[in-house]
Amino acid sequence: IAQSTALPIILYNVPSRTGLELTTGALYPLAQVENIVAIKEASADVSKLENKMSEFKDAFYFYSGCDELILPAYSLGSHGVISAAANVIPREISTLCALFEGNKVKEATSLALELAPIIRELFAEVNPIPVKCALNLMGMCENELRLPLTPSSRREQIKKILQL
C-alpha cells in the first residue's frame, strides 16, 4: 500500500483493536519503505515502545497511541501523541504536550495526574463509545454509533467527570 502512494504513512500498532502486535520483526522490512515515516504505538506496554524506539529510532517517528502513556512515551523520546482524549479535552492534551516539550516536566506531570481520571473514564469502555458520549454531552455531536457498538453505559459517570 505504501509503495502505491507518495504520501507519508503512519503505521498503527493497536493490538487491542486488531488482535495482532506489530512486532519488531515485522518492522524491519517496513523500515526500508521510504514513505513509512512513523508509528502510532498503542500497545499500552511501555517496554514494547522502548524496545521499538531503541531499534528503529532512525527509521520512524514514534507517537503514543495511549493517552494514559503520553508522558512515559515522551520520556523515551516519542514525538507526540495521536490522542482520542484530545477530541474531548483538546486544550488540556495540547497543554500537556507543550509543557513536556518545553522542559516543564514537573508541570506536565502534575497536569497528567490531574487528567488521569478523565482519561480513565474515556477508556472505561471500548473507544469511541465514551468519547462519542462525552462529545454528545458537550453538544458537539449526536450519540450515533455503528453496530456492533452500543451507547455508553457510563453516561452519568462521564457527565460527572467532565463536570457537565
Coordinates of C-alpha atoms in Angstrom, one line a residue:
I1 CA 0.0 0.0 0.0
A2 CA 2.8 2.5 1.0
Q3 CA 4.5 1.8 -2.3
S4 CA 1.4 2.8 -4.3
T5 CA 1.5 6.4 -3.0
A6 CA 4.0 9.2 -2.3
L7 CA 2.1 10.3 0.8
P8 CA 3.7 9.7 4.1
I9 CA 2.4 6.7 6.0
I10 CA 2.0 6.2 9.8
L11 CA 1.8 2.6 10.9
Y12 CA -0.8 1.9 13.7
N13 CA 0.0 -0.7 16.3
V14 CA -3.2 -1.1 18.2
P15 CA -3.3 -4.7 19.4
S16 CA -6.5 -4.2 21.5
R17 CA -8.4 -3.5 18.2
T18 CA -6.6 -5.7 15.8
G19 CA -5.7 -8.7 17.9
L20 CA -2.2 -8.5 16.4
E21 CA 1.0 -7.0 17.5
L22 CA 3.2 -5.1 15.1
T23 CA 6.4 -6.8 16.1
T24 CA 10.0 -5.6 15.7
G25 CA 10.5 -8.4 13.2
A26 CA 7.6 -7.0 11.0
L27 CA 9.1 -3.5 11.3
Y28 CA 12.5 -4.4 9.6
P29 CA 11.1 -4.6 6.1
L30 CA 8.7 -1.7 6.7
A31 CA 11.6 0.5 7.8
Q32 CA 13.0 0.1 4.3
V33 CA 9.9 1.7 2.7
E34 CA 10.8 5.4 2.3
N35 CA 7.4 6.9 2.9
I36 CA 6.6 4.9 6.0
V37 CA 7.6 7.6 8.4
A38 CA 6.0 7.0 11.8
I39 CA 4.4 4.6 14.2
K40 CA 1.4 5.1 16.5
E41 CA 2.3 2.8 19.3
A42 CA -0.9 1.9 21.3
S43 CA 0.1 -1.4 22.8
A44 CA -0.1 0.1 26.3
D45 CA 3.2 -1.6 27.1
V46 CA 6.0 0.9 27.7
S47 CA 8.6 -1.8 27.4
K48 CA 7.4 -2.6 23.9
L49 CA 7.6 1.1 22.9
E50 CA 11.1 1.3 24.4
N51 CA 12.2 -1.7 22.5
K52 CA 10.9 -0.5 19.2
M53 CA 12.2 3.0 19.7
S54 CA 15.7 1.8 20.5
E55 CA 15.7 -0.5 17.5
F56 CA 14.1 1.9 15.0
K57 CA 14.8 5.5 16.3
D58 CA 16.4 6.4 13.0
A59 CA 13.7 4.9 10.8
F60 CA 10.5 6.2 12.3
Y61 CA 9.0 9.0 14.3
F62 CA 7.1 7.5 17.3
Y63 CA 3.8 8.7 18.6
S64 CA 2.0 7.5 21.7
G65 CA -1.4 5.9 20.9
C66 CA -2.3 5.6 24.5
D67 CA -3.5 8.8 26.2
E68 CA -2.6 7.4 29.6
L69 CA 1.1 6.9 28.5
I70 CA 1.8 10.4 26.9
L71 CA 4.5 11.3 29.5
P72 CA 6.2 7.9 29.6
A73 CA 6.3 7.9 25.8
Y74 CA 7.7 11.4 25.7
S75 CA 10.3 10.5 28.3
L76 CA 11.5 7.8 25.9
G77 CA 11.7 10.2 23.1
S78 CA 8.4 10.0 21.3
H79 CA 7.4 12.9 19.1
G80 CA 3.9 13.3 20.5
V81 CA 0.5 11.6 20.7
I82 CA -2.3 10.6 18.4
S83 CA -5.0 11.1 21.0
A84 CA -8.6 10.0 21.3
A85 CA -9.0 12.1 24.5
A86 CA -8.0 15.2 22.6
N87 CA -11.4 15.1 20.9
V88 CA -12.9 15.8 24.3
I89 CA -10.2 17.8 26.1
P90 CA -8.0 19.3 23.3
R91 CA -6.7 22.2 25.2
E92 CA -5.6 20.1 28.1
I93 CA -3.8 17.5 25.9
S94 CA -2.2 20.2 23.9
T95 CA -1.0 21.9 27.1
L96 CA 0.3 18.7 28.5
C97 CA 2.4 18.1 25.3
A98 CA 3.6 21.7 25.2
L99 CA 4.7 21.6 28.9
F100 CA 6.8 18.5 28.4
E101 CA 8.2 19.8 25.1
G102 CA 9.1 23.0 26.9
N103 CA 11.1 21.0 29.5
K104 CA 8.5 21.8 32.2
V105 CA 8.3 18.2 33.3
K106 CA 7.1 18.8 36.8
E107 CA 4.1 20.9 35.5
A108 CA 3.4 18.3 32.8
T109 CA 3.4 15.5 35.4
S110 CA 1.0 17.5 37.6
L111 CA -1.3 18.1 34.7
A112 CA -1.1 14.4 33.6
L113 CA -2.1 13.3 37.1
E114 CA -5.0 15.8 37.0
L115 CA -6.2 14.5 33.7
A116 CA -5.8 10.8 34.6
P117 CA -9.4 10.3 36.0
I118 CA -10.9 11.8 32.8
I119 CA -8.7 9.7 30.5
R120 CA -9.5 6.6 32.5
E121 CA -13.2 7.3 32.1
L122 CA -12.8 8.0 28.4
F123 CA -11.4 4.5 28.1
A124 CA -13.6 2.6 30.6
E125 CA -15.4 1.2 27.6
V126 CA -14.4 0.4 24.0
N127 CA -13.3 3.6 22.2
P128 CA -15.0 5.5 20.6
I129 CA -18.1 4.8 22.8
P130 CA -17.1 7.0 25.8
V131 CA -15.6 9.7 23.6
K132 CA -18.8 9.9 21.5
C133 CA -20.9 10.0 24.6
A134 CA -18.7 12.9 26.1
L135 CA -19.0 14.8 22.8
N136 CA -22.7 14.3 22.8
L137 CA -22.9 15.6 26.4
M138 CA -20.9 18.6 25.3
G139 CA -23.4 19.3 22.5
M140 CA -20.9 18.6 19.8
C141 CA -22.4 15.6 18.0
E142 CA -25.2 13.1 18.1
N143 CA -24.6 9.9 20.0
E144 CA -24.9 7.7 17.0
L145 CA -22.7 4.6 16.8
R146 CA -22.4 1.9 14.2
L147 CA -23.0 -1.7 15.2
P148 CA -21.6 -3.6 17.0
L149 CA -21.0 -0.5 19.2
T150 CA -23.8 0.5 21.6
P151 CA -24.3 3.7 23.6
S152 CA -22.3 4.1 26.7
S153 CA -23.5 2.5 30.0
R154 CA -21.4 5.1 31.8
R155 CA -23.1 8.3 30.7
E156 CA -23.6 9.7 34.2
Q157 CA -20.0 8.9 35.2
I158 CA -18.8 10.7 32.0
K159 CA -21.0 13.7 32.8
K160 CA -19.7 13.8 36.3
I161 CA -16.0 13.6 35.5
L162 CA -16.4 16.3 32.8
Q163 CA -18.4 18.4 35.3
L164 CA -21.2 18.9 32.9

